[in-house]
PDB file of C-alpha atoms and ligand atoms in Angstrom:
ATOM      1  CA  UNK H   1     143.511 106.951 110.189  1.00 40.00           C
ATOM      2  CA  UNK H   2     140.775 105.783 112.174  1.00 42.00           C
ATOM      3  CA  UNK H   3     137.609 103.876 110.409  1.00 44.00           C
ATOM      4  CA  UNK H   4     135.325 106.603 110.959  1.00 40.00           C
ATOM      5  CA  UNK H   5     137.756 109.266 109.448  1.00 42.00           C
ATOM      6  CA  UNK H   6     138.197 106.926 106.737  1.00 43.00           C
ATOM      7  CA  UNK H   7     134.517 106.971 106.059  1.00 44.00           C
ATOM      8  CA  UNK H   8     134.113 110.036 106.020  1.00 41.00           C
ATOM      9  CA  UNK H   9     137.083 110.434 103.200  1.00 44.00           C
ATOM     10  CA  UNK H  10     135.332 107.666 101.497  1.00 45.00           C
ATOM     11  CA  UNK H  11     131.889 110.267 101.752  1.00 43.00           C
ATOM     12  CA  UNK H  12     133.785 113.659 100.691  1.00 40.00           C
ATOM     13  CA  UNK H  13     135.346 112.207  97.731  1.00 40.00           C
ATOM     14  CA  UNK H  14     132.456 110.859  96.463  1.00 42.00           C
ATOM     15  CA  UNK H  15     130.153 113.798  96.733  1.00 39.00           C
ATOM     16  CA  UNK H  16     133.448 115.795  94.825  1.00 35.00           C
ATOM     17  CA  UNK H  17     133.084 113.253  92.276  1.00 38.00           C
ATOM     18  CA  UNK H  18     129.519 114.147  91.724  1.00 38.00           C
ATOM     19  CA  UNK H  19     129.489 117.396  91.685  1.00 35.00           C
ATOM     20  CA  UNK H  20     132.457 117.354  89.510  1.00 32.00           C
ATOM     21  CA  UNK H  21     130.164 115.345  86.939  1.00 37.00           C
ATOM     22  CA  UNK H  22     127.410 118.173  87.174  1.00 35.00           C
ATOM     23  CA  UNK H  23     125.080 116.115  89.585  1.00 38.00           C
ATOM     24  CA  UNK H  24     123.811 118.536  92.369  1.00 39.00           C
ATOM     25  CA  UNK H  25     123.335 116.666  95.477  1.00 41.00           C
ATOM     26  CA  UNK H  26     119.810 116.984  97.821  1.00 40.00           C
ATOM     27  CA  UNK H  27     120.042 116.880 101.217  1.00 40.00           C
ATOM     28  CA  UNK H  28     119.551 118.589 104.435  1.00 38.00           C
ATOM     29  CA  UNK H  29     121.822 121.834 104.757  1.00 33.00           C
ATOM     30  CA  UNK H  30     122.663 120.599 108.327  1.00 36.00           C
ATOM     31  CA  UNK H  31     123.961 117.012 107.076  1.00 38.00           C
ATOM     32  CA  UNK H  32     125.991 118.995 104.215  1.00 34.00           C
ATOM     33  CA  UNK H  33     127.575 121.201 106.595  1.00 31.00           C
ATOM     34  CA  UNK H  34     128.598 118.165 108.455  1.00 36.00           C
ATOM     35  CA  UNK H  35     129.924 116.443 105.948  1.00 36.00           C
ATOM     36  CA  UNK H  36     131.824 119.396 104.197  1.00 32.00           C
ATOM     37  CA  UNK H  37     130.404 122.834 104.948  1.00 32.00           C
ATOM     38  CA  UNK H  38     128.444 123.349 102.122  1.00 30.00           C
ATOM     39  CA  UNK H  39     124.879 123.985 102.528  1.00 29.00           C
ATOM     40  CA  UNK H  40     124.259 123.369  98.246  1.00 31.00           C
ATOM     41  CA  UNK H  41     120.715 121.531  98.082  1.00 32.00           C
ATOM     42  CA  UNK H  42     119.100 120.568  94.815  1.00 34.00           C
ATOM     43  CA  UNK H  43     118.348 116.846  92.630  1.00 36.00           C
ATOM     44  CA  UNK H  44     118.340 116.127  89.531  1.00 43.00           C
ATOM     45  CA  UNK H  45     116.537 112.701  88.200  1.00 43.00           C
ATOM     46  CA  UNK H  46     118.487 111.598  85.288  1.00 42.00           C
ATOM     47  CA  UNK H  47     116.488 111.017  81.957  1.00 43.00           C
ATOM     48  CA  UNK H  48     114.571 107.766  82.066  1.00 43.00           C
ATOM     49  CA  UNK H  49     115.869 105.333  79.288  1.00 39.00           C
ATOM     50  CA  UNK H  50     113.025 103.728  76.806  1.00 39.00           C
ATOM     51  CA  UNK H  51     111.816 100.867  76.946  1.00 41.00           C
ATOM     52  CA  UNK H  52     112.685  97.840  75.478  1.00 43.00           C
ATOM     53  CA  UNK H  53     116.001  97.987  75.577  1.00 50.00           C
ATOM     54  CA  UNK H  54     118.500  95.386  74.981  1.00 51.00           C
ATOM     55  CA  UNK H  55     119.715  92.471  77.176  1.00 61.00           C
ATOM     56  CA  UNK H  56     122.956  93.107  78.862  1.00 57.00           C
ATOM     57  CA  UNK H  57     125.818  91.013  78.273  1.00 58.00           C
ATOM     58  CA  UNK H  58     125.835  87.952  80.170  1.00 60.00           C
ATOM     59  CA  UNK H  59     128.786  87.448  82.710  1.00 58.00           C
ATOM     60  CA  UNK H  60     129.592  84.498  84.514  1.00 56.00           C
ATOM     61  CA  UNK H  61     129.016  84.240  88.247  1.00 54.00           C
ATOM     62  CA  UNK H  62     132.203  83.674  90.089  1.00 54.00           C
ATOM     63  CA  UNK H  63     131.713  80.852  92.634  1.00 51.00           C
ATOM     64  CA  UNK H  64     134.766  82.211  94.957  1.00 48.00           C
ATOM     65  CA  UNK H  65     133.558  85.271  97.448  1.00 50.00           C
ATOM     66  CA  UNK H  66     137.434  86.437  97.891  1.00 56.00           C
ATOM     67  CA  UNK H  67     137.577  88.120  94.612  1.00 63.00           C
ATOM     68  CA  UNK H  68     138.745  91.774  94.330  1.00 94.00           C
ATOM     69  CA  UNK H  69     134.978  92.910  94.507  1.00 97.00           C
ATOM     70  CA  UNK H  70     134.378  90.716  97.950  1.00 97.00           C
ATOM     71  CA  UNK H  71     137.832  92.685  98.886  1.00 96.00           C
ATOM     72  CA  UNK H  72     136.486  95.899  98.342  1.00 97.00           C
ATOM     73  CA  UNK H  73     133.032  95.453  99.869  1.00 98.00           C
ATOM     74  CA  UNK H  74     134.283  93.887 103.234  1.00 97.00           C
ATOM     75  CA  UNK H  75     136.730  97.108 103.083  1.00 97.00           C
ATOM     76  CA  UNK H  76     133.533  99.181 102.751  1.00 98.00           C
ATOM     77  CA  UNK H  77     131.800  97.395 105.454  1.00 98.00           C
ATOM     78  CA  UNK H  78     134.148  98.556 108.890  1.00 98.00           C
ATOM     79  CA  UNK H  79     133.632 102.525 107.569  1.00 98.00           C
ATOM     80  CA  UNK H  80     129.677 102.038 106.991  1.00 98.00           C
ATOM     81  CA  UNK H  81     128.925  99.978 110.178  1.00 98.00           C
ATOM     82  CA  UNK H  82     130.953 102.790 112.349  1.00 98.00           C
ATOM     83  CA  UNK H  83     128.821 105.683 110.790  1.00 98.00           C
ATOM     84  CA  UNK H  84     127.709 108.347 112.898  1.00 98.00           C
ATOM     85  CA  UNK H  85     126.373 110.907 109.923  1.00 98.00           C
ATOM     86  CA  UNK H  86     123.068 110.863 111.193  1.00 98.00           C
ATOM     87  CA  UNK H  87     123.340 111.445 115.218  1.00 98.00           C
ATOM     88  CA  UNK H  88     120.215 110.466 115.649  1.00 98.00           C
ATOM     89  CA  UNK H  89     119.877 107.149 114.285  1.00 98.00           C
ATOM     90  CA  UNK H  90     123.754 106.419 115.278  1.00 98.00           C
ATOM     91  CA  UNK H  91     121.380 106.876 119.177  1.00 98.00           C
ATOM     92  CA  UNK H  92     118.483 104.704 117.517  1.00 97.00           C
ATOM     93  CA  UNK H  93     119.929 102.209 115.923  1.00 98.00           C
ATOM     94  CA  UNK H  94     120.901  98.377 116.901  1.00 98.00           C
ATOM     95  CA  UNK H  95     123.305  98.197 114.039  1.00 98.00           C
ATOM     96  CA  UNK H  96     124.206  99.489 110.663  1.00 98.00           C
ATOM     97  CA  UNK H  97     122.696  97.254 108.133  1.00 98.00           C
ATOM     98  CA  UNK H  98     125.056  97.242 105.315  1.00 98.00           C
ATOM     99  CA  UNK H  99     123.220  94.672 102.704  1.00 98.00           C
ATOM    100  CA  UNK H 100     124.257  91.341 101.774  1.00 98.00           C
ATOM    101  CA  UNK H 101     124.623  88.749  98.864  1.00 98.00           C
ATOM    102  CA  UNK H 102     126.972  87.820  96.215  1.00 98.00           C
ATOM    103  CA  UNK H 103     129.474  90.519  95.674  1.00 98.00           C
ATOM    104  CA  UNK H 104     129.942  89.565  92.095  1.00 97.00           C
ATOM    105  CA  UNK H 105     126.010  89.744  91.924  1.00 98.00           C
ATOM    106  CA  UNK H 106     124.307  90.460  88.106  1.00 98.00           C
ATOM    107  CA  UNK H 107     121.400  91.405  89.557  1.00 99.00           C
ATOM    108  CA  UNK H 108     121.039  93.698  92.981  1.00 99.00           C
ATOM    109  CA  UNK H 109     117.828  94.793  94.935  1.00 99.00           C
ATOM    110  CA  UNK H 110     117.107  98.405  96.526  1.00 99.00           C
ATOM    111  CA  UNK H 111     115.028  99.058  99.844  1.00 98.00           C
ATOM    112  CA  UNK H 112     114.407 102.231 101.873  1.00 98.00           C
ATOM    113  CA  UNK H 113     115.587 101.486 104.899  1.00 98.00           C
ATOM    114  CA  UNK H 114     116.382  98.583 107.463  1.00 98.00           C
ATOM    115  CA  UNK H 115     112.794  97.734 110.118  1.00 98.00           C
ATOM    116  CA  UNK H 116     112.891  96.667 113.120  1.00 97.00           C
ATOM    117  CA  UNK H 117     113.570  93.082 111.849  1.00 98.00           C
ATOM    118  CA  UNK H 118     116.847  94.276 109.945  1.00 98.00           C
ATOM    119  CA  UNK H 119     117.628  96.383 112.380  1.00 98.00           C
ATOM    120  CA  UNK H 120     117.538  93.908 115.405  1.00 98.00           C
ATOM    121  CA  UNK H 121     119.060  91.230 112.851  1.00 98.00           C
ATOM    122  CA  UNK H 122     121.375  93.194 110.963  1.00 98.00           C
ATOM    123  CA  UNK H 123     120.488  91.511 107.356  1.00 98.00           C
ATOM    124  CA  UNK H 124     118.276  93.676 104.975  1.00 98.00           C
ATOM    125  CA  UNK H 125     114.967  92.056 104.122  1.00 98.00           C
ATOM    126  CA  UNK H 126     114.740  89.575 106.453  1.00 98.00           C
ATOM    127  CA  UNK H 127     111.156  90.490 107.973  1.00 98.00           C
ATOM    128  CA  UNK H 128     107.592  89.343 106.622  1.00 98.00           C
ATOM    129  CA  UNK H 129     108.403  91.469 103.397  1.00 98.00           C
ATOM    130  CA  UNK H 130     111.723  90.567 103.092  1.00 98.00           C
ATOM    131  CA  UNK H 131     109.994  86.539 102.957  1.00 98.00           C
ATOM    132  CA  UNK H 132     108.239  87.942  99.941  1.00 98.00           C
ATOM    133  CA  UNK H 133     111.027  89.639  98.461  1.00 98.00           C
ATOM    134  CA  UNK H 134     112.995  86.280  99.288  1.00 98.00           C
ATOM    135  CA  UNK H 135     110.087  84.913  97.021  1.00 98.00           C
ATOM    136  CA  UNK H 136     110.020  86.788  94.175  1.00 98.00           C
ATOM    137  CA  UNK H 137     113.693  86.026  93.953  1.00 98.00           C
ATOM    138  CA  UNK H 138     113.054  82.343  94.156  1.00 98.00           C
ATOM    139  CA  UNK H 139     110.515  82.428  91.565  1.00 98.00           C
ATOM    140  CA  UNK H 140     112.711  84.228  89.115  1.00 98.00           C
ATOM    141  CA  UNK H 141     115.050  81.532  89.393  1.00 98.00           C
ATOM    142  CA  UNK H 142     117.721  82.616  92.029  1.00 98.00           C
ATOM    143  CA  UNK H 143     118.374  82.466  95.534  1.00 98.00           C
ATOM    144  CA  UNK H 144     119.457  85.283  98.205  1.00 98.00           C
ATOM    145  CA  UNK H 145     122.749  84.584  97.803  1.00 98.00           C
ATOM    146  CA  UNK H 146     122.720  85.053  93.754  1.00 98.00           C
ATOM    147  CA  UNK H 147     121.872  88.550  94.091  1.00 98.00           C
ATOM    148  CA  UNK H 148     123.105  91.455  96.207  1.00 99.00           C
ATOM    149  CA  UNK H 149     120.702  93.258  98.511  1.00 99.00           C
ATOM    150  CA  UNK H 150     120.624  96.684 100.246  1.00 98.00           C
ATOM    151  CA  UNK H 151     118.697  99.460 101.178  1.00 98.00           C
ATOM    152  CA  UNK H 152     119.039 103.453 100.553  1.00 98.00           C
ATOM    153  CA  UNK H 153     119.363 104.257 104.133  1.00 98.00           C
ATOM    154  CA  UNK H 154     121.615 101.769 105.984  1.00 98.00           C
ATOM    155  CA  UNK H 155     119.992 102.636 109.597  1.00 98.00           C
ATOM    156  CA  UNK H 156     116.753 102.227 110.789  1.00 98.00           C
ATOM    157  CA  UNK H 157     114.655 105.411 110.897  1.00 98.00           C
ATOM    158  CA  UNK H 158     114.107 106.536 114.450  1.00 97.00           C
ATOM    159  CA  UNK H 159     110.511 106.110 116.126  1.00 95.00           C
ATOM    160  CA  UNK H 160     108.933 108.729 118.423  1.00 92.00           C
ATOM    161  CA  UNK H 161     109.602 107.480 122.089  1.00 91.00           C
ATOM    162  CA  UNK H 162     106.779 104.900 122.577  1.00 91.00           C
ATOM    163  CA  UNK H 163     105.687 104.154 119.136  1.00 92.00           C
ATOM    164  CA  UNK H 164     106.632 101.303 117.531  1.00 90.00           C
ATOM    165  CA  UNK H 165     106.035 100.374 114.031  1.00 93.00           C
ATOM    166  CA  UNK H 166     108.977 101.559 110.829  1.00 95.00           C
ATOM    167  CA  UNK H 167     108.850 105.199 109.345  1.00 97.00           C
ATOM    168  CA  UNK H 168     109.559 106.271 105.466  1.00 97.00           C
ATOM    169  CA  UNK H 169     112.944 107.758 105.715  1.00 98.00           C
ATOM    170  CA  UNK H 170     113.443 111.481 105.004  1.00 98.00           C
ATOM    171  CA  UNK H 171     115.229 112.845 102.050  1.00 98.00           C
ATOM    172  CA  UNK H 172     117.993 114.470 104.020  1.00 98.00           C
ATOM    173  CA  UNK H 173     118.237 110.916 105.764  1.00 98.00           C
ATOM    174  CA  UNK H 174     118.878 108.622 102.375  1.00 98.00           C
ATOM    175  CA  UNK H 175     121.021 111.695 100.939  1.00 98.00           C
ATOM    176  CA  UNK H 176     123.228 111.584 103.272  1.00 98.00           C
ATOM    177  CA  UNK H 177     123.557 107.637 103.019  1.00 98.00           C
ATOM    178  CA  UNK H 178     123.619 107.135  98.999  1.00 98.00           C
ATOM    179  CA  UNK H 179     127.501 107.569  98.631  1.00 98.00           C
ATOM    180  CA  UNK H 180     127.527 104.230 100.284  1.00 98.00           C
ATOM    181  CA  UNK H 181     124.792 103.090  98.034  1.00 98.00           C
ATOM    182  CA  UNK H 182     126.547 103.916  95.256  1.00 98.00           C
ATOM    183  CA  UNK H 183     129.952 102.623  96.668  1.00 98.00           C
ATOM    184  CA  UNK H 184     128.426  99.059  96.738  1.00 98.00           C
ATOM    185  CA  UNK H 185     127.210  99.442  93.499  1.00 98.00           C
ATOM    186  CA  UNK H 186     130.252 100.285  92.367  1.00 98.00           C
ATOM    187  CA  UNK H 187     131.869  98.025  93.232  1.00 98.00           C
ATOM    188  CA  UNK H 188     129.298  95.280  92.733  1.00 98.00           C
ATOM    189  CA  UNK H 189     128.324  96.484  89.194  1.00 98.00           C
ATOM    190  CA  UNK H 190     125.152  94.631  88.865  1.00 98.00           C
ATOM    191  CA  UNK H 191     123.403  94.022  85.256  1.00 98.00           C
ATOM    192  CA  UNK H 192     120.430  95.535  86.412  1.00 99.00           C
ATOM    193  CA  UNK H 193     118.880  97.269  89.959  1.00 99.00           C
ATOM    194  CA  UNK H 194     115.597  96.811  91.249  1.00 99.00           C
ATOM    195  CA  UNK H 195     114.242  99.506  93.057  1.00 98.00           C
ATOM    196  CA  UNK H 196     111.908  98.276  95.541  1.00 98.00           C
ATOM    197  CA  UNK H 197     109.311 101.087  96.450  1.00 98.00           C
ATOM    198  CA  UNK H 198     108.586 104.698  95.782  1.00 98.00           C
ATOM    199  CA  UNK H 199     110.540 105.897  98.742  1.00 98.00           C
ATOM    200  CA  UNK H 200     113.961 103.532  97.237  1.00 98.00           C
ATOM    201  CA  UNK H 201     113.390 105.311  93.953  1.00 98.00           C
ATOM    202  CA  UNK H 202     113.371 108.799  95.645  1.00 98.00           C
ATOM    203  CA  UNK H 203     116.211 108.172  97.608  1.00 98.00           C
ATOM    204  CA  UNK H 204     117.992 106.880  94.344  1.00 98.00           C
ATOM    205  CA  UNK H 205     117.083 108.982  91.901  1.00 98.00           C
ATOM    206  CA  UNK H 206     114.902 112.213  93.919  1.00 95.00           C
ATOM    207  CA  UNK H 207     111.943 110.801  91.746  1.00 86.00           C
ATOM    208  CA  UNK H 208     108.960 111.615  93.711  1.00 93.00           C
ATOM    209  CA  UNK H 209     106.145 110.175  91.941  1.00 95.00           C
ATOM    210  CA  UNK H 210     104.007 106.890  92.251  1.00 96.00           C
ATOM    211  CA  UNK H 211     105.097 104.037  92.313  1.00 97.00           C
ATOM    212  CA  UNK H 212     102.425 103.386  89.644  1.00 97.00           C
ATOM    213  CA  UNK H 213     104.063 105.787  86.703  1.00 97.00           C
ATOM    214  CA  UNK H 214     107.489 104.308  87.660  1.00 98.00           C
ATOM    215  CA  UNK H 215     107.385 100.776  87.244  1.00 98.00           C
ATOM    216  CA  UNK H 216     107.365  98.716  84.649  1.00 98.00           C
ATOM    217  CA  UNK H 217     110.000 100.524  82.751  1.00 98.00           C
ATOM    218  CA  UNK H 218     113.730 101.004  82.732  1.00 98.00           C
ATOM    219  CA  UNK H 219     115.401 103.725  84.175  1.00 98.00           C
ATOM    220  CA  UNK H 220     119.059 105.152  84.669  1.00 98.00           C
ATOM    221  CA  UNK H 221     121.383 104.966  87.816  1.00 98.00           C
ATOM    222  CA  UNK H 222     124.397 105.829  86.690  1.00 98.00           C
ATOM    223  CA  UNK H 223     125.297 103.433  83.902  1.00 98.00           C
ATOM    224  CA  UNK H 224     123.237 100.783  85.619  1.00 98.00           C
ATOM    225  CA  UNK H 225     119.499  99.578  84.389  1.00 98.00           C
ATOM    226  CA  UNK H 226     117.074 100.218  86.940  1.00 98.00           C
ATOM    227  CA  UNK H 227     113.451  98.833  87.280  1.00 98.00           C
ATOM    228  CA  UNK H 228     110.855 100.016  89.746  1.00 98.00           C
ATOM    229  CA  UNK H 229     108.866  98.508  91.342  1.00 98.00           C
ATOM    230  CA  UNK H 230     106.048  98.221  94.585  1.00 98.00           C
ATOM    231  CA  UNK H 231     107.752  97.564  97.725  1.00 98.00           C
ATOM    232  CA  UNK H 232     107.128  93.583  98.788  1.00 98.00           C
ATOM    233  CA  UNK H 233     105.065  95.323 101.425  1.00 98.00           C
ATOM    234  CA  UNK H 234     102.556  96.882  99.539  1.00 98.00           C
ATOM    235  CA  UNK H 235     102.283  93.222  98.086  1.00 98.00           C
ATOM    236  CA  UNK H 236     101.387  92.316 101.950  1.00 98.00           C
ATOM    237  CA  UNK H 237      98.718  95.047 101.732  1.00 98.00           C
ATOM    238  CA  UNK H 238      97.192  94.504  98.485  1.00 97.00           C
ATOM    239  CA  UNK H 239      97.007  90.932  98.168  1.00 95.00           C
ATOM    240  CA  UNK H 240      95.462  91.105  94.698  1.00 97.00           C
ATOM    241  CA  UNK H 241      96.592  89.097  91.598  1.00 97.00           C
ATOM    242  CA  UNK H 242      96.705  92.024  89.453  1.00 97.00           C
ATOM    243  CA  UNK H 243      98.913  93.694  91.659  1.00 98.00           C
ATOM    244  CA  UNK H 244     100.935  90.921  91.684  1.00 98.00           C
ATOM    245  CA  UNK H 245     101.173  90.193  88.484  1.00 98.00           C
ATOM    246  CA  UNK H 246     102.310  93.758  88.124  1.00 98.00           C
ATOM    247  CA  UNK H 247     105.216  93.030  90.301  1.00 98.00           C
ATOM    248  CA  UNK H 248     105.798  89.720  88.255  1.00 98.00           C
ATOM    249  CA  UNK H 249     105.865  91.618  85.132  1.00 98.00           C
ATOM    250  CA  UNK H 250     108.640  94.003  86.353  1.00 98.00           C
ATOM    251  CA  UNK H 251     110.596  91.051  87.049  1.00 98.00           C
ATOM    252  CA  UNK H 252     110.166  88.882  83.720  1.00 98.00           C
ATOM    253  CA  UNK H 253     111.014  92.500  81.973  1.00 98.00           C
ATOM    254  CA  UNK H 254     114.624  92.034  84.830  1.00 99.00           C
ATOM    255  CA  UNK H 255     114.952  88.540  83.218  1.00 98.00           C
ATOM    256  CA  UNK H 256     114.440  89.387  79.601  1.00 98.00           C
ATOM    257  CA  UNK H 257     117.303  92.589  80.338  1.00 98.00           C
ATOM    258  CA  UNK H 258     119.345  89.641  81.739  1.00 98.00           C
ATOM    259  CA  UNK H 259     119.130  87.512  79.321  1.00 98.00           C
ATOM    260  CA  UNK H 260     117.840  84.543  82.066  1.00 98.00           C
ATOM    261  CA  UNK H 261     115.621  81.861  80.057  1.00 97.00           C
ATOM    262  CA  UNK H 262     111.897  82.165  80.662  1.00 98.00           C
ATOM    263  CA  UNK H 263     110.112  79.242  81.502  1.00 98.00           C
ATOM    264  CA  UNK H 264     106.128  79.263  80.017  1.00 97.00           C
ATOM    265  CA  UNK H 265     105.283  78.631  83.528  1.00 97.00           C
ATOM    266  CA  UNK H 266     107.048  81.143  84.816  1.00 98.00           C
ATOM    267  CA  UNK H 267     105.446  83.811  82.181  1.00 98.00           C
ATOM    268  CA  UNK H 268     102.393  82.518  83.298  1.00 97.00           C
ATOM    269  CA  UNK H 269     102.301  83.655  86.924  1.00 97.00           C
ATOM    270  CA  UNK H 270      99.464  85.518  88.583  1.00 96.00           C
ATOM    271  CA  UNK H 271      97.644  85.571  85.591  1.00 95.00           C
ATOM    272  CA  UNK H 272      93.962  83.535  86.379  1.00 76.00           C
ATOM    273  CA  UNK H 273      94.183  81.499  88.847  1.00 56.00           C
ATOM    274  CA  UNK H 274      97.538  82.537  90.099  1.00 41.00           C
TER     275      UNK H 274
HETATM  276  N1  URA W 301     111.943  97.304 103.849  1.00 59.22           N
HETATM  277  C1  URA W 301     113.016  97.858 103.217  1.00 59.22           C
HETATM  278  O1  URA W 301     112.866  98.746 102.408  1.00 59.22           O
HETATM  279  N2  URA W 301     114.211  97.372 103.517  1.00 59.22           N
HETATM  280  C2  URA W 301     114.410  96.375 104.377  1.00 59.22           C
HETATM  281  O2  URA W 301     115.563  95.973 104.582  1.00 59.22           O
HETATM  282  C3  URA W 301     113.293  95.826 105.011  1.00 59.22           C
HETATM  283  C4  URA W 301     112.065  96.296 104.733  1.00 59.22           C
END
């Protein structure tokens, strides 16, 4: 079986999985008919779950990367970085960028899509927000490689010839990419997601509403805790403290789920003099 057939097995028997558990799938007919010949479109949000909720069980963090997870993602990786679902990008595209971090990761973060930085580099935040991102993460008390990190769309969205610049990806685009998604997450099983971004929780969940009624509260991907929050770019853009501190708040509400001690310093960020 060749890697790209085996991807594509990997994609139809995760899209009979979901329908088989009710969830209707949204993406472009043409991308369905590619995949399997069924033009079905629709999306369903699952049910947000109140907050506060309890803090997960803590699990230790194995130290050795060739456990069964590691296994299993680097068996993912050949079948995602051959992908040609999306024709398009496959022409766009420098390279797949299929995320990276501890496989055995508690806690995993959620872009939209590679930029030209990830795309030309092959690593997912690694651009002037993915320093930000890089951080945040410090600041809560972990490094890159504690966590797992990844992105909806695992391509770069395509420019118009001559412009330059990164585009939002398109529905059709991150549906037809989330069975990988959800394949690392699987296999990851994080104690909590972040999504980073309006267009991450769309592509996750087909939530389309601001970022501003999403965060700051937990919601549900499939078993998993999710938080939203604003893209580390939109942090580049509004370089206010409150807006910050919004961000900051999301993340001591990801400790508290995780159970992660709380320095008073650390509660204190952004908030006066930042
Ligand atoms: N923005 C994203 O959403 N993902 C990246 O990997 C980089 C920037």
């Amino acid at each position: 079986m060749t890697e790209f057939q085996s991807a594509l097995d990997h994609v139809h028997a995760t899209l009979s999985e979901l329908r088989e558990q009710g969830v209707e799938l949204r993406a472009s007919a043409s991308a369905l008919t590619r995949l399997e010949n069924t033009p079905t479109v629709a999306k369903q949000a699952p049910e947000p779950v109140p907050s506060p909720l309890p803090a997960v069980e803590a699990r230790p963090l194995s130290p050795a990367p060739d456990g069964s997870k590691a296994v299993r993602l680097a068996a993912l990786r050949g079948p995602v970085l051959a992908c040609t679902l999306c024709p398009h990008l496959v022409k766009s595209r420098t390279q797949v960028v299929f995320g990276v971090g501890h496989p055995e990761a508690e806690l995993m973060f959620v872009g939209e899509a590679p930029g030209e930085d990830e795309d030309l580099q092959g690593e997912p935040f690694v651009g002037k927000a993915g320093q930000l991102l890089t951080k945040i993460i410090a600041a809560m008390g972990f490094s890159r490689d504690d966590v797992y990190i990844g992105n909806v769309l695992k391509c770069r969205p395509d420019m118009p010839p001559g412009e330059s610049g990164n585009r939002k990806p398109k529905p059709a685009e991150m549906a037809t990419c989330l069975p990988y998604l959800r394949q690392q997450i699987d296999i990851i099983q994080p104690r909590a997601l972040v999504a980073l971004g309006a267009t991450a929780m769309e592509g996750l969940l087909g939530a389309v509403e601001p970022m501003a009624k999403l965060r700051g509260r937990w919601h549900d991907f499939h078993g998993i805790p999710l938080m939203a929050t604003y893209h580390p770019a939109y942090l580049l853009r509004n370089q206010s403290l409150t807006e910050k501190r919004k961000v900051w708040e999301d993340m001591l509400l990801v400790l508290e789920r995780l159970a992660k001690p709380i320095t008073e310093k650390q509660r204190g960020f952004f908030l006066g003099k930042g």
